[in-house]
């Protein structure tokens, strides 16, 4: 499997540190609000990467943090006159509501900064001990960037260029303008933690990721991921801290998703051009948003528009329709063994799995992987249409393949109450009886009633009446 590594700027074959296991860390949300569709992109993509690794037989340890203490969380808490943890608890809960809707599985670990204080204090202390960090006059702790000559290697900017662009301002507490805070001294009224070095305060943002990756996955991890905007300074700073504290490579592969844009501008809270996931979901459905994210390669920019969402909704409906048709036919079909022709057909359908895997192995080419799924659906629909007496065995095989591939993508797994609604089944049976008795007026009345009162459309097929909700 090949992945594009931002560190080397090439597609590289993925080789795990421990055979059969993947240790991956992805930067998670700052929990002071609901998350927007732009934030959803890395959450969906790296959930997909995790699912795909599992599909290919890897055990995956996946960590995604919650930044539950920072200026934004504190400001929001002050605005509402509550403690910071009330805000964090609320938006962590809301994160899981939206994530579940989007088919994002919970990570193996979801550490919060404030619950990882032991590991954070430990890494800051190690940086101080080794001279990679220093305590400023006001009690802040800064990373001494000059002690890490490789600084800039991820964003491919030499340290000298970065230094030339930075200026030290009057009253600056830092030794060098490129130094950055790993620990922030307590300001009056702010939540603060005691430290071994004596200055009460709270962690900087970058150090929390270094500490958590180290605590849950070890000193060297396989994959570190996040949005493109995190490359510099966030990931560069994580690398500096982790590699100086541990004396080894921090992450073997760095993956960055491209921006989700709107009118071709990056969607962001600060620019105000964003849609919260839950608002977009009200209009198009959560799963449509996932489908939309997978419709493009994760590294390319992806533009959000109502037309694009609508198109993806239609595509998703096609997948559901194919699944539902298969399930209906399975419920009516007989035959526990396939005919020779069916066996050959099912084997031919397996080609779509091969193409799907080829696409996903090529740096997660979800657009091509989805094309394979649609080709599968097209072939299955055509075969089912032409072979009204297809066996249950064949139909079940085709269904299993469709569910396997869509399952890897985290799509088409939803169930409605369709199969369990006895009242509707009862009405359909009454309509069938009316038709048999040539009472077409009654049959039509039931059809109208189902549509208007139950929101159910019915379709007569050779195997009987199939129904679905509008
Ligand atoms: P934040 O909560 O702002 O730290 O962002 C959480 C994640 O969303 C990070 O991985 C960001 O890089 C990512 N992100 C934020 N805005 C966008 C966007 N418009 N497109 C893609 N990723 C984004
Ligand atoms: Zn991070």
Short mmCIF file of C-alpha atoms and ligand atoms in Angstrom, two decimals:
data_model
loop_
_atom_site.label_atom_id
_atom_site.label_comp_id
_atom_site.label_asym_id
_atom_site.label_seq_id
_atom_site.Cartn_x
_atom_site.Cartn_y
_atom_site.Cartn_z
CA UNK A 1 0.00 0.00 0.00
CA UNK A 2 1.35 3.40 -0.98
CA UNK A 3 0.85 6.61 0.96
CA UNK A 4 1.99 10.13 0.13
CA UNK A 5 4.41 11.18 2.83
CA UNK A 6 4.55 14.97 3.28
CA UNK A 7 8.00 14.57 4.83
CA UNK A 8 9.57 13.14 1.66
CA UNK A 9 6.94 14.52 -0.73
CA UNK A 10 6.67 11.15 -2.41
CA UNK A 11 4.31 8.21 -2.46
CA UNK A 12 5.97 5.54 -0.38
CA UNK A 13 5.22 1.91 0.29
CA UNK A 14 3.79 1.64 3.79
CA UNK A 15 5.97 -0.49 6.07
CA UNK A 16 4.78 -0.67 9.67
CA UNK A 17 7.17 -0.61 12.63
CA UNK A 18 5.59 -3.78 14.02
CA UNK A 19 4.38 -6.23 11.36
CA UNK A 20 0.60 -6.39 11.22
CA UNK A 21 0.09 -3.32 13.41
CA UNK A 22 -0.45 0.36 12.68
CA UNK A 23 0.09 3.09 15.23
CA UNK A 24 -1.54 6.29 14.04
CA UNK A 25 -2.18 9.68 15.58
CA UNK A 26 -4.45 12.36 14.17
CA UNK A 27 -4.91 15.87 15.55
CA UNK A 28 -8.42 16.27 16.85
CA UNK A 29 -10.73 19.20 17.49
CA UNK A 30 -10.50 22.05 19.94
CA UNK A 31 -13.75 21.59 21.80
CA UNK A 32 -15.36 25.01 22.12
CA UNK A 33 -18.02 24.66 19.44
CA UNK A 34 -19.63 22.20 17.03
CA UNK A 35 -17.31 21.22 14.21
CA UNK A 36 -17.73 22.48 10.66
CA UNK A 37 -17.62 20.65 7.36
CA UNK A 38 -13.94 21.60 6.87
CA UNK A 39 -12.98 20.00 10.18
CA UNK A 40 -14.99 16.95 9.21
CA UNK A 41 -12.66 16.25 6.28
CA UNK A 42 -9.67 14.96 8.29
CA UNK A 43 -11.96 13.17 10.73
CA UNK A 44 -13.65 11.26 7.90
CA UNK A 45 -10.48 10.63 5.87
CA UNK A 46 -8.39 9.29 8.73
CA UNK A 47 -11.30 7.20 9.98
CA UNK A 48 -11.38 5.77 6.47
CA UNK A 49 -7.64 5.09 6.54
CA UNK A 50 -8.08 3.24 9.81
CA UNK A 51 -10.99 1.20 8.42
CA UNK A 52 -8.98 0.35 5.31
CA UNK A 53 -5.98 -0.82 7.32
CA UNK A 54 -8.32 -3.05 9.32
CA UNK A 55 -9.85 -4.38 6.10
CA UNK A 56 -6.35 -5.30 4.96
CA UNK A 57 -5.80 -7.25 8.17
CA UNK A 58 -3.86 -4.79 10.32
CA UNK A 59 -4.50 -4.20 13.98
CA UNK A 60 -4.82 -0.43 14.32
CA UNK A 61 -4.14 1.68 17.36
CA UNK A 62 -5.64 5.03 16.55
CA UNK A 63 -5.37 8.11 18.76
CA UNK A 64 -7.28 11.34 18.16
CA UNK A 65 -7.08 13.96 20.88
CA UNK A 66 -9.45 16.56 22.25
CA UNK A 67 -7.86 19.94 22.93
CA UNK A 68 -9.94 20.77 25.98
CA UNK A 69 -7.86 23.61 27.38
CA UNK A 70 -6.79 26.64 25.34
CA UNK A 71 -7.68 30.30 24.86
CA UNK A 72 -10.80 29.57 22.80
CA UNK A 73 -12.20 27.15 25.36
CA UNK A 74 -11.41 29.56 28.21
CA UNK A 75 -12.97 32.54 26.38
CA UNK A 76 -16.13 30.59 25.66
CA UNK A 77 -16.33 29.51 29.31
CA UNK A 78 -15.90 33.11 30.44
CA UNK A 79 -18.61 34.28 28.03
CA UNK A 80 -21.03 31.80 29.52
CA UNK A 81 -19.81 32.22 33.10
CA UNK A 82 -19.06 28.53 33.48
CA UNK A 83 -15.95 26.47 34.10
CA UNK A 84 -13.82 25.42 31.08
CA UNK A 85 -14.69 21.75 31.59
CA UNK A 86 -18.42 22.44 31.18
CA UNK A 87 -17.67 23.74 27.68
CA UNK A 88 -15.28 20.88 26.89
CA UNK A 89 -17.69 18.19 28.13
CA UNK A 90 -20.53 19.66 26.11
CA UNK A 91 -18.65 19.84 22.81
CA UNK A 92 -16.99 16.47 23.23
CA UNK A 93 -20.47 15.00 23.57
CA UNK A 94 -21.57 16.95 20.49
CA UNK A 95 -18.47 15.77 18.61
CA UNK A 96 -19.54 12.15 19.14
CA UNK A 97 -23.10 12.91 17.97
CA UNK A 98 -21.86 14.37 14.67
CA UNK A 99 -19.08 11.81 14.30
CA UNK A 100 -21.51 8.94 14.66
CA UNK A 101 -23.78 10.47 12.03
CA UNK A 102 -20.80 10.77 9.68
CA UNK A 103 -19.85 7.14 10.21
CA UNK A 104 -16.64 8.10 12.05
CA UNK A 105 -15.89 5.34 14.50
CA UNK A 106 -14.55 6.26 17.93
CA UNK A 107 -10.73 6.12 17.94
CA UNK A 108 -8.96 3.55 20.10
CA UNK A 109 -8.08 6.41 22.44
CA UNK A 110 -9.52 9.93 22.64
CA UNK A 111 -7.28 11.55 25.25
CA UNK A 112 -8.02 15.02 26.55
CA UNK A 113 -5.16 17.40 27.26
CA UNK A 114 -6.28 17.89 30.85
CA UNK A 115 -6.34 14.14 31.43
CA UNK A 116 -2.84 13.66 30.01
CA UNK A 117 -1.14 16.15 32.30
CA UNK A 118 1.28 13.50 33.70
CA UNK A 119 2.71 12.80 30.23
CA UNK A 120 2.76 16.51 29.33
CA UNK A 121 4.68 17.47 32.48
CA UNK A 122 7.07 14.60 31.87
CA UNK A 123 7.97 15.64 28.33
CA UNK A 124 8.35 19.33 29.25
CA UNK A 125 10.65 18.34 32.11
CA UNK A 126 12.76 16.18 29.78
CA UNK A 127 13.09 19.09 27.33
CA UNK A 128 14.17 21.37 30.19
CA UNK A 129 16.67 18.80 31.47
CA UNK A 130 18.27 18.43 28.05
CA UNK A 131 18.47 22.18 27.44
CA UNK A 132 15.93 22.08 24.60
CA UNK A 133 13.58 24.30 26.59
CA UNK A 134 13.91 27.17 29.06
CA UNK A 135 11.77 28.97 31.61
CA UNK A 136 11.14 32.60 30.67
CA UNK A 137 10.93 35.47 33.13
CA UNK A 138 7.13 35.25 33.42
CA UNK A 139 7.11 31.48 33.97
CA UNK A 140 6.29 30.44 30.38
CA UNK A 141 8.40 27.57 29.08
CA UNK A 142 9.74 27.93 25.53
CA UNK A 143 11.24 25.45 23.15
CA UNK A 144 14.77 26.49 22.13
CA UNK A 145 14.38 26.04 18.38
CA UNK A 146 18.09 26.63 17.66
CA UNK A 147 18.89 23.33 19.40
CA UNK A 148 17.06 21.36 16.69
CA UNK A 149 18.87 21.91 13.38
CA UNK A 150 16.26 19.85 11.52
CA UNK A 151 13.52 22.34 12.39
CA UNK A 152 11.56 23.08 9.20
CA UNK A 153 12.10 19.64 7.63
CA UNK A 154 8.40 18.82 7.31
CA UNK A 155 7.37 22.12 5.77
CA UNK A 156 10.63 22.14 3.77
CA UNK A 157 11.71 25.53 5.05
CA UNK A 158 15.30 25.88 6.29
CA UNK A 159 15.59 27.22 9.84
CA UNK A 160 17.60 30.22 8.61
CA UNK A 161 14.79 31.25 6.24
CA UNK A 162 12.25 30.92 9.01
CA UNK A 163 14.45 32.93 11.35
CA UNK A 164 15.00 35.64 8.74
CA UNK A 165 11.24 36.03 8.43
CA UNK A 166 10.64 36.31 12.16
CA UNK A 167 11.36 39.36 14.28
CA UNK A 168 11.78 39.65 17.98
CA UNK A 169 9.47 42.31 19.33
CA UNK A 170 9.99 44.65 22.25
CA UNK A 171 9.32 43.06 25.61
CA UNK A 172 9.64 39.60 24.04
CA UNK A 173 10.26 36.86 26.56
CA UNK A 174 11.84 34.51 24.05
CA UNK A 175 15.56 34.11 23.35
CA UNK A 176 14.84 33.70 19.65
CA UNK A 177 11.77 34.71 17.63
CA UNK A 178 11.40 31.11 16.37
CA UNK A 179 11.04 29.71 19.89
CA UNK A 180 7.53 28.64 20.80
CA UNK A 181 5.63 28.05 24.03
CA UNK A 182 5.39 24.54 25.38
CA UNK A 183 3.95 25.73 28.69
CA UNK A 184 2.01 28.88 29.51
CA UNK A 185 2.29 30.48 32.93
CA UNK A 186 -1.05 30.92 34.72
CA UNK A 187 -2.89 34.20 34.23
CA UNK A 188 -5.20 35.32 37.04
CA UNK A 189 -8.48 33.43 37.05
CA UNK A 190 -7.36 30.81 34.52
CA UNK A 191 -7.30 27.08 35.20
CA UNK A 192 -3.75 26.08 36.14
CA UNK A 193 -1.75 22.97 37.01
CA UNK A 194 1.23 22.58 39.34
CA UNK A 195 4.56 21.64 37.78
CA UNK A 196 7.83 20.07 38.94
CA UNK A 197 9.72 23.13 37.67
CA UNK A 198 7.60 25.44 39.77
CA UNK A 199 5.58 27.62 37.39
CA UNK A 200 1.88 26.89 37.60
CA UNK A 201 0.11 27.05 34.27
CA UNK A 202 -1.28 25.09 31.34
CA UNK A 203 0.18 23.28 28.34
CA UNK A 204 0.72 24.82 24.91
CA UNK A 205 -1.19 23.22 22.06
CA UNK A 206 1.77 21.51 20.33
CA UNK A 207 3.08 19.75 23.42
CA UNK A 208 -0.19 17.96 24.06
CA UNK A 209 0.04 16.04 20.78
CA UNK A 210 3.69 15.13 21.39
CA UNK A 211 2.85 13.87 24.88
CA UNK A 212 -0.24 11.91 23.87
CA UNK A 213 1.35 10.19 20.89
CA UNK A 214 4.23 9.20 23.15
CA UNK A 215 1.99 8.01 25.98
CA UNK A 216 -0.44 5.94 23.89
CA UNK A 217 1.67 4.83 20.91
CA UNK A 218 5.35 5.10 21.90
CA UNK A 219 8.32 7.28 20.93
CA UNK A 220 8.11 6.45 17.20
CA UNK A 221 4.73 6.05 15.53
CA UNK A 222 3.81 4.89 12.05
CA UNK A 223 1.51 7.66 10.86
CA UNK A 224 0.77 11.18 12.00
CA UNK A 225 -2.02 13.00 10.23
CA UNK A 226 -4.06 16.18 10.13
CA UNK A 227 -5.18 19.00 7.87
CA UNK A 228 -2.69 20.73 5.57
CA UNK A 229 -2.84 23.90 7.68
CA UNK A 230 -1.30 22.02 10.60
CA UNK A 231 1.98 21.30 8.76
CA UNK A 232 3.48 24.55 9.99
CA UNK A 233 3.88 25.42 12.76
CA UNK A 234 1.90 22.75 14.63
CA UNK A 235 3.41 19.56 13.21
CA UNK A 236 6.85 21.09 12.82
CA UNK A 237 6.76 21.95 16.52
CA UNK A 238 5.49 18.51 17.49
CA UNK A 239 8.44 16.98 15.62
CA UNK A 240 10.95 19.28 17.31
CA UNK A 241 9.61 18.52 20.79
CA UNK A 242 9.20 14.77 20.33
CA UNK A 243 12.50 14.15 18.55
CA UNK A 244 14.46 16.25 21.05
CA UNK A 245 12.79 14.63 24.06
CA UNK A 246 13.02 11.05 22.76
CA UNK A 247 16.09 11.14 20.53
CA UNK A 248 14.39 9.25 17.69
CA UNK A 249 12.13 9.79 14.67
CA UNK A 250 8.66 10.89 15.76
CA UNK A 251 6.53 9.59 12.86
CA UNK A 252 7.51 7.57 9.79
CA UNK A 253 4.70 8.90 7.58
CA UNK A 254 3.04 12.32 7.62
CA UNK A 255 -0.35 12.54 5.94
CA UNK A 256 -2.17 15.79 5.26
CA UNK A 257 -5.60 16.30 3.79
CA UNK A 258 -6.24 19.20 1.43
CA UNK A 259 -8.63 22.00 2.23
CA UNK A 260 -12.33 21.92 2.06
CA UNK A 261 -13.21 25.17 0.37
CA UNK A 262 -16.29 27.23 -0.21
CA UNK A 263 -16.30 29.57 -3.20
CA UNK A 264 -12.73 28.31 -3.48
CA UNK A 265 -11.71 29.83 -0.13
CA UNK A 266 -10.63 27.61 2.76
CA UNK A 267 -13.62 26.98 5.03
CA UNK A 268 -12.71 28.28 8.49
CA UNK A 269 -14.28 29.56 11.64
CA UNK A 270 -12.20 32.72 11.60
CA UNK A 271 -13.23 33.62 8.02
CA UNK A 272 -16.86 32.99 8.91
CA UNK A 273 -17.48 31.03 5.68
CA UNK A 274 -18.42 27.76 7.31
CA UNK A 275 -21.32 25.38 7.72
CA UNK A 276 -21.60 23.37 10.88
CA UNK A 277 -21.79 19.67 10.11
CA UNK A 278 -25.14 19.36 11.82
CA UNK A 279 -26.69 22.14 9.77
CA UNK A 280 -25.41 20.65 6.53
CA UNK A 281 -26.67 17.26 7.73
CA UNK A 282 -30.18 18.67 8.27
CA UNK A 283 -30.24 19.68 4.63
CA UNK A 284 -28.47 16.76 2.94
CA UNK A 285 -28.11 14.00 5.55
CA UNK A 286 -24.95 13.06 7.42
CA UNK A 287 -24.08 10.19 5.15
CA UNK A 288 -24.22 12.43 2.09
CA UNK A 289 -21.47 14.53 3.66
CA UNK A 290 -19.32 11.42 4.04
CA UNK A 291 -20.04 10.41 0.46
CA UNK A 292 -19.09 13.92 -0.70
CA UNK A 293 -15.75 13.74 1.17
CA UNK A 294 -14.93 10.41 -0.44
CA UNK A 295 -15.86 11.63 -3.91
CA UNK A 296 -12.48 13.38 -4.26
CA UNK A 297 -8.92 12.38 -3.49
CA UNK A 298 -8.10 13.49 0.06
CA UNK A 299 -5.12 15.64 -0.94
CA UNK A 300 -6.94 17.75 -3.53
CA UNK A 301 -8.99 20.81 -2.60
CA UNK A 302 -12.68 19.99 -2.41
CA UNK A 303 -15.27 22.68 -2.93
CA UNK A 304 -18.47 22.63 -0.92
CA UNK A 305 -21.62 23.54 -2.81
CA UNK A 306 -25.29 22.65 -2.61
CA UNK A 307 -25.16 21.17 -6.14
CA UNK A 308 -22.27 18.92 -5.26
CA UNK A 309 -23.99 17.73 -2.09
CA UNK A 310 -27.20 17.03 -4.00
CA UNK A 311 -25.32 15.03 -6.61
CA UNK A 312 -23.69 12.96 -3.90
CA UNK A 313 -27.05 12.41 -2.23
CA UNK A 314 -28.38 10.99 -5.49
CA UNK A 315 -25.34 8.74 -5.88
CA UNK A 316 -25.75 7.47 -2.35
CA UNK A 317 -29.43 6.75 -2.99
CA UNK A 318 -28.42 4.61 -5.96
CA UNK A 319 -26.25 2.50 -3.69
CA UNK A 320 -29.05 2.11 -1.15
CA UNK A 321 -31.51 1.25 -3.87
CA UNK A 322 -29.28 -1.51 -5.15
CA UNK A 323 -28.83 -2.88 -1.64
CA UNK A 324 -32.58 -2.76 -0.98
CA UNK A 325 -33.38 -4.44 -4.28
CA UNK A 326 -30.94 -7.21 -3.51
CA UNK A 327 -32.42 -7.70 -0.06
CA UNK A 328 -35.94 -7.80 -1.43
CA UNK A 329 -34.99 -10.35 -4.05
CA UNK A 330 -33.12 -12.44 -1.46
CA UNK A 331 -36.25 -12.50 0.72
CA UNK A 332 -38.27 -13.88 -2.21
CA UNK A 333 -35.70 -16.12 -3.88
CA UNK A 334 -34.97 -19.83 -3.51
CA UNK A 335 -31.90 -21.89 -4.33
CA UNK A 336 -29.08 -22.52 -1.90
CA UNK A 337 -26.60 -23.38 -4.62
CA UNK A 338 -25.60 -21.22 -7.54
CA UNK A 339 -25.87 -22.32 -11.14
CA UNK A 340 -22.60 -22.62 -13.05
CA UNK A 341 -23.40 -19.37 -14.85
CA UNK A 342 -24.01 -17.59 -11.56
CA UNK A 343 -20.73 -18.85 -10.08
CA UNK A 344 -18.91 -17.47 -13.09
CA UNK A 345 -20.77 -14.18 -12.80
CA UNK A 346 -19.99 -13.81 -9.13
CA UNK A 347 -16.35 -14.46 -9.83
CA UNK A 348 -16.42 -11.82 -12.56
CA UNK A 349 -17.98 -9.36 -10.11
CA UNK A 350 -14.96 -10.00 -7.87
CA UNK A 351 -12.92 -7.95 -10.37
CA UNK A 352 -14.52 -4.87 -8.87
CA UNK A 353 -13.02 -5.79 -5.51
CA UNK A 354 -9.60 -6.06 -7.10
CA UNK A 355 -9.96 -2.60 -8.67
CA UNK A 356 -11.30 -1.20 -5.43
CA UNK A 357 -8.22 -2.44 -3.54
CA UNK A 358 -5.85 -1.18 -6.26
CA UNK A 359 -7.40 2.27 -5.97
CA UNK A 360 -7.28 2.35 -2.18
CA UNK A 361 -3.71 1.01 -2.15
CA UNK A 362 -2.73 3.95 -4.33
CA UNK A 363 -2.68 6.60 -1.59
CA UNK A 364 -6.38 6.12 -0.75
CA UNK A 365 -7.86 6.97 -4.11
CA UNK A 366 -11.44 6.99 -2.87
CA UNK A 367 -12.81 8.53 -6.08
CA UNK A 368 -11.63 5.50 -8.09
CA UNK A 369 -12.66 3.10 -5.33
CA UNK A 370 -16.17 4.55 -5.49
CA UNK A 371 -16.20 4.11 -9.27
CA UNK A 372 -15.54 0.39 -8.72
CA UNK A 373 -18.49 0.25 -6.35
CA UNK A 374 -20.75 1.93 -8.93
CA UNK A 375 -19.56 -0.47 -11.62
CA UNK A 376 -20.40 -3.35 -9.31
CA UNK A 377 -23.86 -1.91 -8.75
CA UNK A 378 -24.41 -1.41 -12.47
CA UNK A 379 -23.40 -5.03 -13.22
CA UNK A 380 -25.47 -6.46 -10.38
CA UNK A 381 -28.55 -4.45 -11.36
CA UNK A 382 -28.25 -5.54 -14.97
CA UNK A 383 -27.85 -9.19 -14.04
CA UNK A 384 -30.74 -9.13 -11.56
CA UNK A 385 -32.97 -7.47 -14.14
CA UNK A 386 -32.15 -10.02 -16.82
CA UNK A 387 -32.31 -13.03 -14.46
CA UNK A 388 -35.56 -12.82 -12.54
CA UNK A 389 -35.06 -16.35 -11.20
CA UNK A 390 -31.53 -15.75 -9.87
CA UNK A 391 -30.85 -17.97 -6.87
CA UNK A 392 -30.75 -16.83 -3.29
CA UNK A 393 -27.15 -18.06 -3.18
CA UNK A 394 -26.08 -15.78 -6.03
CA UNK A 395 -28.03 -12.77 -4.77
CA UNK A 396 -26.56 -13.24 -1.29
CA UNK A 397 -23.05 -13.40 -2.75
CA UNK A 398 -23.58 -10.17 -4.69
CA UNK A 399 -25.08 -8.53 -1.62
CA UNK A 400 -22.13 -9.58 0.55
CA UNK A 401 -19.69 -8.07 -1.95
CA UNK A 402 -21.59 -4.79 -2.09
CA UNK A 403 -21.73 -4.61 1.71
CA UNK A 404 -18.05 -5.50 2.00
CA UNK A 405 -16.86 -2.67 -0.25
CA UNK A 406 -19.31 -0.04 0.97
CA UNK A 407 -18.53 -1.14 4.53
CA UNK A 408 -14.84 -0.29 4.06
CA UNK A 409 -15.93 3.20 3.00
CA UNK A 410 -18.32 3.45 5.94
CA UNK A 411 -21.30 3.90 3.60
CA UNK A 412 -24.67 2.16 3.07
CA UNK A 413 -24.70 0.59 6.52
CA UNK A 414 -27.88 2.27 7.72
CA UNK A 415 -31.10 0.45 8.38
CA UNK A 416 -34.53 1.98 8.33
CA UNK A 417 -37.50 0.33 9.94
CA UNK A 418 -38.53 -0.97 6.49
CA UNK A 419 -38.22 -4.66 7.21
CA UNK A 420 -40.01 -4.58 10.51
CA UNK A 421 -43.04 -2.46 9.78
CA UNK A 422 -45.85 -4.99 10.03
CA UNK A 423 -48.61 -2.44 9.51
CA UNK A 424 -47.25 -1.57 6.08
CA UNK A 425 -46.74 -5.22 5.19
CA UNK A 426 -50.34 -5.82 6.24
CA UNK A 427 -51.66 -3.04 3.97
CA UNK A 428 -49.60 -4.34 1.07
CA UNK A 429 -51.07 -7.79 1.60
CA UNK A 430 -54.59 -6.28 1.58
CA UNK A 431 -53.79 -4.47 -1.65
CA UNK A 432 -52.51 -7.69 -3.23
CA UNK A 433 -55.76 -9.42 -2.20
CA UNK A 434 -57.83 -6.56 -3.67
CA UNK A 435 -55.94 -6.82 -6.96
CA UNK A 436 -56.46 -10.55 -7.03
CA UNK A 437 -60.20 -9.93 -6.62
CA UNK A 438 -60.00 -7.34 -9.42
CA UNK A 439 -61.01 -4.61 -6.96
CA UNK A 440 -58.61 -2.11 -8.53
CA UNK A 441 -60.28 0.88 -6.88
CA UNK A 442 -59.49 -0.56 -3.45
CA UNK A 443 -55.94 -1.43 -4.55
CA UNK A 444 -55.41 2.17 -5.71
CA UNK A 445 -56.93 3.52 -2.52
CA UNK A 446 -54.41 1.55 -0.45
CA UNK A 447 -51.56 2.73 -2.67
CA UNK A 448 -52.60 6.39 -2.18
CA UNK A 449 -53.06 5.87 1.53
CA UNK A 450 -49.56 4.38 1.85
CA UNK A 451 -48.08 7.30 -0.05
CA UNK A 452 -49.96 10.12 1.64
CA UNK A 453 -50.26 8.81 5.17
CA UNK A 454 -47.19 6.62 5.54
CA UNK A 455 -44.80 8.24 3.08
CA UNK A 456 -44.26 4.89 1.42
CA UNK A 457 -43.89 4.21 -2.30
CA UNK A 458 -44.58 0.78 -3.66
CA UNK A 459 -43.27 -0.98 -6.70
CA UNK A 460 -44.74 -4.16 -8.19
CA UNK A 461 -42.08 -6.57 -9.34
CA UNK A 462 -42.07 -10.12 -10.59
CA UNK A 463 -41.19 -11.25 -7.07
CA UNK A 464 -44.00 -9.30 -5.40
CA UNK A 465 -44.46 -5.78 -4.06
CA UNK A 466 -41.40 -3.90 -2.87
CA UNK A 467 -41.73 -0.75 -0.81
CA UNK A 468 -39.54 2.07 0.45
CA UNK A 469 -39.96 5.35 2.23
CA UNK A 470 -39.90 8.53 0.18
P1 LIG B 1 -9.17 22.76 14.52
O1 LIG B 1 -10.29 22.36 15.45
O2 LIG B 1 -9.33 24.10 13.91
O3 LIG B 1 -7.81 22.54 15.16
O4 LIG B 1 -9.21 21.76 13.27
C1 LIG B 1 -9.36 20.38 13.38
C2 LIG B 1 -8.89 19.74 12.11
O5 LIG B 1 -9.61 20.24 10.97
C3 LIG B 1 -7.41 19.98 11.78
O6 LIG B 1 -6.83 18.76 11.31
C4 LIG B 1 -7.46 21.03 10.69
O7 LIG B 1 -6.33 20.95 9.86
C5 LIG B 1 -8.69 20.60 9.94
N1 LIG B 1 -9.31 21.66 9.12
C6 LIG B 1 -9.75 22.86 9.53
N2 LIG B 1 -10.30 23.56 8.50
C7 LIG B 1 -10.21 22.76 7.40
C8 LIG B 1 -10.61 22.90 6.03
N3 LIG B 1 -11.23 23.98 5.57
N4 LIG B 1 -10.36 21.87 5.19
C9 LIG B 1 -9.75 20.75 5.62
N5 LIG B 1 -9.35 20.56 6.89
C10 LIG B 1 -9.56 21.54 7.79
ZN1 LIG B 2 -1.54 17.86 16.89
#
